[in-house]
Amino acid sequence: MDLSSYHNHYRILVAVDCIIFGFDGTQLKALLIKRGFEPEKGKWSLMGGFVREDEGTDEAANRVLHQLTGMKGIYMEQLCAFGDVDRDPAGRVISIAYFALINITDYNKQLQLEHEAKWFPLSESPELIFDHQKLLLKAQERLREKVACDPIGFELLPPKFTLPRLQSLYEAIYEMPFDRRNFIKKMRSLGVLNKLNEKERGSSRKGAYYYEFNNQHYNHVYKSIKKFV
Amino acid sequence: MDLSSYHNHYRILVAVDCIIFGFDGTQLKALLIKRGFEPEKGKWSLMGGFVREDEGTDEAANRVLHQLTGMKGIYMEQLCAFGDVDRDPAGRVISIAYFALINITDYNKQLQLEHEAKWFPLSESPELIFDHQKLLLKAQERLREKVACDPIGFELLPPKFTLPRLQSLYEAIYEMPFDRRNFIKKMRSLGVLNKLNEKERGSSRKGAYYYEFNNQHYNHVYKSIKKFV
DNA sequence: TCAAAAGTGTTGCATATACACCCATGA
DNA sequence: TCATGGGTGTATATGCAACACTTTTGA
């Protein structure tokens, strides 16, 4: 292994920061933590950590997510790298941002307490350290783009969900109302819904059927090559 | 400046690698170099360089692009970060990939010689070092997505171009033929074409009018929020 | 006069949008 | 019985895809 041409170069701290999205049935939220170390200790922040010698950046992001939520096998995607010189006033740190979609009811409350983590509706997020506000906004934007092409919204729901819940989720993501009939029509055309023979009780008089997500017969037409003409 | 909580962490070499696209009138090409240092010296590679202490990653990418082409103010966009542990066998290096669109007739030939750079049609690219093939493919994919939503293809053309040339470009990007009439119709609807009172002579009997790109009245309807329903 | 590329419109089809009524149930 | 939310279909408009002939001019 020849490092001769490398070893004179400047090395940089590389962090991963996770934008963790959840949906409580009404609002789209992000999980933020109170930073436990200097600088900016005690301020609100995305969950992050430094990339270690023996792990890839994807692994690092998964580790960080696991540290906070106790969850594995979560939908996660790289957003992009943020590498401005002065983004962290305490030193040169490049951050690689990831966003994750989790079922909000499904994570470890104990870990949440330890990290002083809290779910914030996106419209009411507190002031964040460094450029984390920028990362959060960019993640939200990317989520919208992504959800328009791929059926990934389901990652934010429990395994069984109703159509009204599903619609609320999409309305929360896009911050706009959709027509019920058109929404369902489009959703069904994707071919990813399994209707169950069971109704949700309590939330309404009539009760809404449960569905589950099934990407076995996902209609890839929708995913297929975005072309110009 | 308190570095106390940072200084024990592992620091990593961060490189930027540029996927430089050009269009010669027929084919979409990428500018590749013969690597001038170990490891893998003499093999084909993307143009890259290490991020320095005093520069952001965007700046680094622009510097690297300038080193090879002599060009500034070029369209460039971050692709994503590649951070697998073993992507570079000679050491831990994280690469942040950028792609650039340049007017192929417009760069410094002298620098090209010094770097032993060569334009390769994407379908005939040589074996590349490390994971550079992956970066190149991903850049091509991203270019297609991007071109479908934003009028950035013009960055690959000279200031004056004809409609047939423009169509050839899009056909090269998507590797499929388009219908002339539909293509022009769509292109005009973007509102970014200025017809000039001058014809290109020589390439055909009839001659084709020159156009120039003008995003003053770009119809942002096309860019506007991709929503689900 | 002919060959080769440039330029231009219309029609059918598919998809998206807009919209209103009935159903089931618990209180 | 009524108030609340759940469920469904149709008619219109819009955008997309398919398609063929005329024009210009250099050889």
Coordinates of C-alpha atoms (C1' of nucleotides) in Angstrom, one line a residue:
Chain A
M1 CA 0.0 0.0 0.0
D2 CA 1.6 3.1 -1.2
L3 CA 0.6 6.3 0.6
S4 CA 3.5 8.3 -0.5
S5 CA 1.5 10.6 -2.7
Y6 CA -1.3 11.0 -0.2
H7 CA 0.3 11.6 3.2
N8 CA 1.2 15.2 2.8
H9 CA -2.4 16.3 2.2
Y10 CA -4.7 18.0 4.7
R11 CA -7.1 15.7 6.4
I12 CA -10.5 16.8 7.5
L13 CA -13.0 15.8 10.1
V14 CA -16.0 14.2 8.3
A15 CA -19.4 14.1 10.1
V16 CA -22.6 12.5 9.1
D17 CA -25.8 14.3 10.1
C18 CA -29.2 12.7 10.0
I19 CA -32.5 14.4 9.2
I20 CA -35.0 12.0 10.7
F21 CA -38.5 12.4 9.5
G22 CA -41.6 11.1 11.3
F23 CA -45.3 11.5 10.9
D24 CA -47.7 11.6 13.8
G25 CA -50.9 11.3 11.8
T26 CA -51.2 15.1 11.3
Q27 CA -47.9 16.7 11.1
L28 CA -44.5 15.9 9.5
K29 CA -41.9 16.2 12.1
A30 CA -38.1 16.0 12.5
L31 CA -36.3 14.5 15.4
L32 CA -33.8 17.0 16.9
I33 CA -31.5 16.7 19.8
K34 CA -30.0 18.9 22.4
R35 CA -26.3 18.9 21.6
G36 CA -24.4 17.2 24.4
F37 CA -20.9 18.6 23.8
E38 CA -19.1 21.8 22.9
P39 CA -19.3 23.9 20.8
E40 CA -22.9 25.0 21.0
K41 CA -23.6 22.5 23.8
G42 CA -27.3 22.7 24.8
K43 CA -28.5 24.0 21.5
W44 CA -30.8 22.2 19.1
S45 CA -29.1 20.2 16.4
L46 CA -29.5 17.3 14.0
M47 CA -28.3 14.0 15.3
G48 CA -24.8 13.4 13.9
G49 CA -21.4 11.9 14.5
F50 CA -18.0 11.6 13.1
V51 CA -17.1 9.1 10.5
R52 CA -14.7 6.5 11.9
E53 CA -11.7 4.9 10.3
D54 CA -13.3 1.6 9.8
E55 CA -16.7 2.5 8.5
G56 CA -18.1 3.9 5.3
T57 CA -20.2 7.0 5.4
D58 CA -23.5 5.0 4.8
E59 CA -22.5 2.8 7.7
A60 CA -21.7 5.8 9.9
A61 CA -25.1 7.3 9.1
N62 CA -26.8 4.1 10.1
R63 CA -24.8 3.9 13.3
V64 CA -25.8 7.4 14.2
L65 CA -29.4 6.7 13.5
H66 CA -29.3 3.6 15.6
Q67 CA -27.7 5.4 18.4
L68 CA -30.6 7.8 18.7
T69 CA -33.5 5.5 17.7
G70 CA -32.4 2.0 18.4
M71 CA -33.7 1.2 14.9
K72 CA -32.0 -0.7 12.1
G73 CA -32.9 -1.4 8.5
I74 CA -34.4 2.1 8.1
Y75 CA -35.0 3.9 4.9
M76 CA -32.1 6.3 4.5
E77 CA -30.7 8.2 1.6
Q78 CA -27.7 10.5 1.2
L79 CA -28.8 14.1 0.7
C80 CA -25.5 15.7 -0.1
A81 CA -22.3 16.9 1.4
F82 CA -21.9 20.3 3.0
G83 CA -18.3 21.5 2.9
D84 CA -18.0 25.2 3.4
V85 CA -14.9 26.2 5.3
D86 CA -16.6 28.0 8.1
R87 CA -19.8 26.0 8.5
D88 CA -18.6 24.8 12.0
P89 CA -16.9 27.7 13.9
A90 CA -15.0 25.2 16.0
G91 CA -13.0 23.6 13.2
R92 CA -13.1 22.3 9.7
V93 CA -15.8 19.7 9.5
I94 CA -17.4 18.4 6.4
S95 CA -20.8 17.1 6.9
I96 CA -22.5 14.4 4.8
A97 CA -26.2 14.7 5.3
Y98 CA -28.6 11.8 5.2
F99 CA -32.3 11.7 5.6
A100 CA -34.3 8.9 7.2
L101 CA -37.9 8.0 7.2
I102 CA -39.2 6.2 10.3
N103 CA -42.4 5.1 11.8
I104 CA -42.7 7.6 14.6
T105 CA -44.3 5.2 17.0
D106 CA -41.6 2.8 16.6
Y107 CA -38.4 4.0 18.2
N108 CA -36.8 3.7 21.5
K109 CA -38.0 6.2 24.0
Q110 CA -35.2 5.5 26.4
L111 CA -32.6 6.6 23.9
Q112 CA -34.7 9.6 23.1
L113 CA -34.5 10.7 26.7
E114 CA -30.7 10.2 27.0
H115 CA -30.1 12.4 24.0
E116 CA -32.8 14.9 25.0
A117 CA -34.3 14.4 21.6
K118 CA -37.6 15.9 20.6
W119 CA -39.9 15.8 17.6
F120 CA -40.6 19.2 16.0
P121 CA -43.2 20.0 13.4
L122 CA -41.2 21.3 10.5
S123 CA -43.0 24.6 10.7
E124 CA -42.0 25.0 14.3
S125 CA -38.4 23.9 14.3
P126 CA -36.2 25.8 16.8
E127 CA -33.0 27.6 15.9
L128 CA -30.4 25.1 14.9
I129 CA -26.7 25.1 15.1
F130 CA -24.3 25.7 12.2
D131 CA -26.0 25.2 8.8
H132 CA -28.4 22.5 10.1
Q133 CA -31.4 24.6 9.2
K134 CA -30.2 24.5 5.6
L135 CA -29.8 20.8 5.7
L136 CA -33.3 20.4 7.1
L137 CA -34.9 22.5 4.4
K138 CA -33.0 20.8 1.7
A139 CA -34.0 17.4 3.1
Q140 CA -37.7 18.5 3.0
E141 CA -37.3 19.6 -0.6
R142 CA -35.7 16.4 -1.5
L143 CA -38.4 14.4 0.2
R144 CA -41.0 16.0 -1.9
E145 CA -39.2 15.3 -5.1
K146 CA -38.6 11.8 -4.1
V147 CA -42.1 11.0 -2.9
A148 CA -43.5 12.3 -6.3
C149 CA -41.6 9.5 -8.1
D150 CA -41.2 6.7 -5.6
P151 CA -43.6 5.1 -3.1
I152 CA -41.4 5.8 -0.1
G153 CA -44.0 7.7 2.0
F154 CA -45.1 4.4 3.5
E155 CA -41.9 4.2 5.4
L156 CA -43.4 7.0 7.6
L157 CA -46.5 5.0 8.4
P158 CA -47.2 1.9 10.6
P159 CA -47.6 -1.4 8.7
K160 CA -51.3 -1.0 8.7
F161 CA -52.8 2.4 7.8
T162 CA -56.0 3.8 6.4
L163 CA -56.5 5.8 3.2
P164 CA -57.3 9.0 5.1
R165 CA -54.1 8.7 7.1
L166 CA -52.1 8.1 3.9
Q167 CA -53.6 11.2 2.4
S168 CA -52.9 13.3 5.5
L169 CA -49.3 12.2 5.2
Y170 CA -49.0 13.4 1.6
E171 CA -50.7 16.6 2.5
A172 CA -48.3 17.1 5.3
I173 CA -45.3 16.5 3.0
Y174 CA -46.5 18.9 0.3
E175 CA -48.3 21.3 2.7
M176 CA -51.3 21.4 0.5
P177 CA -54.7 19.7 0.4
F178 CA -55.5 17.0 -2.2
D179 CA -58.8 15.9 -3.6
R180 CA -59.7 12.6 -1.9
R181 CA -60.9 10.8 -5.1
N182 CA -58.1 11.9 -7.3
F183 CA -55.5 11.1 -4.6
I184 CA -56.8 7.5 -4.1
K185 CA -57.1 7.0 -7.9
K186 CA -53.5 7.9 -8.3
M187 CA -52.3 5.9 -5.4
R188 CA -54.2 2.8 -6.5
S189 CA -52.7 3.2 -10.0
L190 CA -49.3 2.6 -8.4
G191 CA -50.4 -0.9 -7.5
V192 CA -48.8 -0.9 -4.1
L193 CA -51.9 -1.0 -1.8
N194 CA -53.3 -4.2 -0.3
K195 CA -56.7 -3.7 1.2
L196 CA -57.3 -5.6 4.4
N197 CA -60.6 -6.9 5.7
E198 CA -60.3 -4.9 8.8
K199 CA -61.5 -1.5 9.8
E200 CA -60.0 1.1 12.0
R201 CA -62.5 1.8 14.8
G202 CA -62.7 4.9 16.9
S203 CA -61.4 7.6 14.6
S204 CA -64.8 7.8 12.9
R205 CA -68.3 6.5 13.0
K206 CA -68.1 4.5 9.8
G207 CA -64.5 3.3 10.3
A208 CA -61.9 3.2 7.5
Y209 CA -60.4 0.1 6.0
Y210 CA -56.8 -0.7 6.8
Y211 CA -54.4 -1.1 4.0
E212 CA -50.8 -2.4 3.8
F213 CA -48.0 -1.4 1.6
N214 CA -46.9 -4.0 -1.0
N215 CA -44.3 -3.1 -3.6
Q216 CA -44.4 -6.5 -5.1
H217 CA -46.6 -5.2 -8.0
Y218 CA -45.3 -1.7 -7.9
N219 CA -46.1 -0.2 -11.3
H220 CA -42.7 0.9 -12.4
V221 CA -44.1 2.9 -15.2
Y222 CA -44.2 5.7 -12.8
K223 CA -40.6 5.3 -11.9
S224 CA -39.4 4.8 -15.4
I225 CA -37.1 7.1 -17.3
K226 CA -38.0 10.7 -16.9
K227 CA -37.4 11.8 -20.4
F228 CA -37.6 15.2 -22.0
V229 CA -40.3 14.6 -24.7
Chain B
M1 CA -12.2 28.4 19.4
D2 CA -12.7 25.3 21.4
L3 CA -11.6 22.2 19.6
S4 CA -11.5 20.0 22.7
S5 CA -14.3 17.8 21.8
Y6 CA -13.1 17.4 18.2
H7 CA -9.4 16.8 18.2
N8 CA -9.4 13.1 19.1
H9 CA -11.4 12.2 16.1
Y10 CA -10.2 10.5 13.0
R11 CA -9.5 12.8 10.1
I12 CA -10.0 11.8 6.5
L13 CA -8.6 12.8 3.2
V14 CA -11.4 14.4 1.2
A15 CA -11.1 14.6 -2.6
V16 CA -13.3 16.2 -5.2
D17 CA -13.7 14.5 -8.5
C18 CA -15.2 16.2 -11.5
I19 CA -17.3 14.5 -14.2
I20 CA -16.9 16.9 -17.1
F21 CA -19.4 16.6 -19.8
G22 CA -19.1 18.0 -23.3
F23 CA -21.0 17.6 -26.6
D24 CA -19.3 17.5 -30.0
G25 CA -22.4 17.9 -32.1
T26 CA -23.1 14.2 -32.2
Q27 CA -21.9 12.5 -29.0
L28 CA -22.0 13.2 -25.3
K29 CA -18.5 12.9 -24.0
A30 CA -16.6 13.0 -20.7
L31 CA -13.2 14.4 -20.2
L32 CA -10.9 11.9 -18.6
I33 CA -7.2 12.1 -17.6
K34 CA -4.3 9.8 -17.4
R35 CA -3.5 9.8 -13.7
G36 CA -0.2 11.4 -13.0
F37 CA 0.7 9.9 -9.7
E38 CA 0.5 6.7 -7.7
P39 CA -1.5 4.7 -7.0
E40 CA -2.8 3.6 -10.4
K41 CA -0.5 6.1 -12.2
G42 CA -1.1 6.0 -15.9
K43 CA -4.6 4.7 -15.7
W44 CA -7.7 6.6 -16.8
S45 CA -9.4 8.6 -14.2
L46 CA -11.7 11.5 -13.5
M47 CA -10.0 14.8 -12.8
G48 CA -9.8 15.3 -9.1
G49 CA -7.9 16.8 -6.3
F50 CA -7.8 17.0 -2.5
V51 CA -9.8 19.6 -0.6
R52 CA -7.4 22.0 1.0
E53 CA -7.6 23.6 4.4
D54 CA -8.7 27.0 3.2
E55 CA -11.3 26.1 0.6
G56 CA -14.8 24.8 0.7
T57 CA -15.7 21.7 -1.4
D58 CA -17.4 23.8 -4.1
E59 CA -14.4 26.0 -4.4
A60 CA -12.2 22.9 -4.6
A61 CA -14.2 21.5 -7.4
N62 CA -14.0 24.8 -9.3
R63 CA -10.3 24.9 -8.7
V64 CA -9.9 21.3 -10.1
L65 CA -12.0 22.1 -13.1
H66 CA -10.0 25.2 -13.7
Q67 CA -6.8 23.3 -13.5
L68 CA -7.8 21.0 -16.3
T69 CA -9.8 23.3 -18.6
G70 CA -8.7 26.8 -17.7
M71 CA -12.4 27.7 -17.5
K72 CA -14.2 29.6 -14.8
G73 CA -17.9 30.3 -14.1
I74 CA -18.9 26.9 -15.4
Y75 CA -22.1 25.1 -14.6
M76 CA -21.3 22.7 -11.9
E77 CA -23.4 20.8 -9.4
Q78 CA -22.6 18.4 -6.5
L79 CA -23.5 14.8 -7.4
C80 CA -23.0 13.2 -4.0
A81 CA -20.3 11.9 -1.7
F82 CA -18.7 8.5 -2.1
G83 CA -17.4 7.2 1.2
D84 CA -16.9 3.5 1.2
V85 CA -13.9 2.4 3.3
D86 CA -12.1 0.7 0.6
R87 CA -12.9 2.7 -2.5
D88 CA -9.3 3.8 -2.8
P89 CA -6.9 0.9 -2.0
A90 CA -4.1 3.3 -1.1
G91 CA -5.9 4.9 1.8
R92 CA -9.1 6.2 3.2
V93 CA -10.3 8.9 0.9
I94 CA -13.8 10.2 0.7
S95 CA -14.7 11.7 -2.7
I96 CA -17.2 14.4 -3.3
A97 CA -18.3 14.2 -6.9
Y98 CA -19.3 17.1 -9.0
F99 CA -20.5 17.2 -12.5
A100 CA -19.8 20.1 -14.9
L101 CA -21.2 21.0 -18.3
I102 CA -18.9 22.8 -20.6
N103 CA -18.9 24.0 -24.2
I104 CA -16.5 21.4 -25.6
T105 CA -14.9 23.8 -28.1
D106 CA -14.1 26.3 -25.4
Y107 CA -11.3 24.9 -23.2
N108 CA -7.6 25.2 -23.0
K109 CA -5.9 22.7 -25.2
Q110 CA -2.5 23.3 -23.6
L111 CA -3.8 22.2 -20.2
Q112 CA -5.4 19.2 -21.8
L113 CA -2.0 18.1 -23.1
E114 CA -0.3 18.6 -19.8
H115 CA -2.8 16.4 -18.1
E116 CA -3.0 13.9 -20.9
A117 CA -6.7 14.4 -21.0
K118 CA -9.0 13.0 -23.6
W119 CA -12.7 13.2 -24.4
F120 CA -14.4 9.8 -24.4
P121 CA -17.9 9.1 -25.7
L122 CA -19.8 7.8 -22.7
S123 CA -20.4 4.5 -24.5
E124 CA -16.7 4.0 -25.1
S125 CA -15.2 5.1 -21.8
P126 CA -12.1 3.1 -20.8
E127 CA -11.7 1.2 -17.6
L128 CA -11.4 3.8 -14.8
I129 CA -9.7 3.6 -11.4
F130 CA -11.4 3.0 -8.1
D131 CA -15.2 3.6 -8.3
H132 CA -15.0 6.3 -10.9
Q133 CA -17.0 4.3 -13.3
K134 CA -19.8 4.4 -10.8
L135 CA -19.5 8.1 -10.4
L136 CA -19.6 8.6 -14.1
L137 CA -22.8 6.5 -14.5
K138 CA -24.4 8.3 -11.7
A139 CA -23.6 11.6 -13.1
Q140 CA -25.1 10.6 -16.5
E141 CA -28.3 9.5 -14.7
R142 CA -28.4 12.7 -12.8
L143 CA -27.9 14.8 -15.9
R144 CA -30.9 13.1 -17.5
E145 CA -33.1 13.8 -14.5
K146 CA -31.9 17.4 -14.3
V147 CA -32.2 18.2 -18.0
A148 CA -35.9 17.0 -17.8
C149 CA -36.7 19.7 -15.4
D150 CA -34.3 22.5 -16.0
P151 CA -33.0 24.1 -19.1
I152 CA -29.3 23.4 -18.4
G153 CA -28.5 21.5 -21.6
F154 CA -27.5 24.8 -23.2
E155 CA -24.4 24.9 -21.1
L156 CA -23.1 22.2 -23.4
L157 CA -23.6 24.2 -26.6
P158 CA -21.9 27.2 -28.1
P159 CA -23.8 30.5 -27.6
K160 CA -25.3 30.2 -31.0
F161 CA -26.8 26.9 -32.0
T162 CA -29.4 25.5 -34.4
L163 CA -32.5 23.6 -33.5
P164 CA -31.3 20.3 -35.1
R165 CA -28.1 20.6 -33.0
L166 CA -30.1 21.2 -29.8
Q167 CA -32.2 18.2 -30.6
S168 CA -29.1 16.0 -31.3
L169 CA -27.8 17.1 -27.8
Y170 CA -31.0 15.9 -26.1
E171 CA -31.0 12.7 -28.1
A172 CA -27.4 12.1 -27.0
I173 CA -28.2 12.7 -23.4
Y174 CA -31.2 10.3 -23.4
E175 CA -29.8 7.9 -26.0
M176 CA -33.1 7.9 -27.9
P177 CA -34.5 9.7 -30.8
F178 CA -37.2 12.4 -30.4
D179 CA -39.9 13.5 -32.8
R180 CA -38.7 16.8 -34.4
R181 CA -42.0 18.6 -34.1
N182 CA -42.8 17.6 -30.6
F183 CA -39.3 18.4 -29.4
I184 CA -39.4 21.9 -30.8
K185 CA -42.9 22.4 -29.5
K186 CA -41.8 21.5 -26.0
M187 CA -38.6 23.5 -26.2
R188 CA -40.4 26.6 -27.3
S189 CA -42.9 26.3 -24.5
L190 CA -40.1 26.8 -22.1
G191 CA -39.6 30.3 -23.5
V192 CA -35.9 30.2 -23.5
L193 CA -35.1 30.4 -27.2
N194 CA -34.2 33.5 -29.1
K195 CA -34.4 33.1 -32.8
L196 CA -31.6 35.0 -34.6
N197 CA -31.8 36.4 -38.1
E198 CA -28.9 34.3 -39.3
K199 CA -28.6 30.9 -40.7
E200 CA -26.0 28.2 -40.3
R201 CA -24.5 27.5 -43.7
G202 CA -22.7 24.4 -44.9
S203 CA -24.3 21.8 -42.7
S204 CA -27.2 21.5 -45.1
R205 CA -28.6 22.9 -48.3
K206 CA -31.4 24.9 -46.7
G207 CA -29.5 26.1 -43.7
A208 CA -30.8 26.2 -40.2
Y209 CA -31.5 29.3 -38.2
Y210 CA -29.3 30.1 -35.2
Y211 CA -30.9 30.5 -31.8
E212 CA -29.5 31.6 -28.5
F213 CA -30.4 30.7 -25.0
N214 CA -32.2 33.2 -23.0
N215 CA -33.5 32.3 -19.6
Q216 CA -34.9 35.8 -19.0
H217 CA -38.4 34.6 -19.7
Y218 CA -37.9 31.0 -18.6
N219 CA -41.4 29.6 -18.0
H220 CA -41.0 28.5 -14.4
V221 CA -44.2 26.6 -14.6
Y222 CA -42.1 23.6 -15.6
K223 CA -39.8 24.1 -12.7
S224 CA -42.5 24.5 -10.2
I225 CA -43.4 22.2 -7.4
K226 CA -43.5 18.6 -8.5
K227 CA -46.4 17.5 -6.5
F228 CA -48.0 14.1 -6.2
V229 CA -51.6 14.8 -7.4
Chain C
dT1 C1' -34.2 18.5 -61.2
dC2 C1' -33.2 16.1 -57.4
dA3 C1' -31.4 15.0 -53.1
dA4 C1' -31.0 16.3 -48.3
dA5 C1' -32.1 18.5 -44.3
dA6 C1' -35.2 22.3 -42.2
dG7 C1' -39.5 23.7 -41.0
dT8 C1' -44.3 23.5 -39.7
dG9 C1' -50.1 21.8 -37.6
dT10 C1' -53.6 18.7 -36.6
dT11 C1' -55.9 14.8 -34.6
dG12 C1' -56.6 11.1 -31.4
dC13 C1' -55.6 9.4 -27.0
dA14 C1' -54.4 9.3 -22.3
dT15 C1' -53.9 11.5 -18.1
dA16 C1' -55.2 15.1 -14.8
dT17 C1' -58.7 17.9 -12.8
dA18 C1' -63.0 19.2 -11.1
dC19 C1' -66.8 18.1 -8.8
dA20 C1' -71.4 15.8 -5.5
dC21 C1' -73.8 12.3 -3.6
dC22 C1' -74.6 8.0 -0.7
dC23 C1' -72.9 5.0 3.2
dA24 C1' -72.1 3.3 7.8
dT25 C1' -72.2 4.1 12.4
dG26 C1' -72.1 5.9 17.3
dA27 C1' -74.0 9.2 20.0
Chain D
dT1 C1' -82.2 10.8 13.6
dC2 C1' -78.5 13.2 12.8
dA3 C1' -73.8 14.5 12.5
dT4 C1' -69.3 12.9 11.1
dG5 C1' -66.1 11.1 8.4
dG6 C1' -65.5 7.3 4.6
dG7 C1' -66.2 5.8 0.2
dT8 C1' -67.0 6.1 -4.9
dG9 C1' -67.7 7.7 -10.5
dT10 C1' -68.2 10.8 -14.3
dA11 C1' -67.6 14.7 -17.4
dT12 C1' -64.3 18.0 -19.0
dA13 C1' -60.0 19.9 -20.0
dT14 C1' -55.3 19.6 -20.7
dG15 C1' -51.1 17.8 -22.2
dC16 C1' -48.8 14.1 -24.8
dA17 C1' -47.9 11.2 -28.8
dA18 C1' -48.3 10.1 -33.5
dC19 C1' -48.0 11.4 -37.9
dA20 C1' -46.7 13.8 -43.6
dC21 C1' -46.0 17.2 -46.5
dT22 C1' -43.7 21.6 -48.1
dT23 C1' -39.6 24.6 -48.4
dT24 C1' -34.9 25.8 -49.5
dT25 C1' -30.9 25.4 -52.0
dG26 C1' -26.4 23.4 -53.6
dA27 C1' -24.8 20.1 -56.6

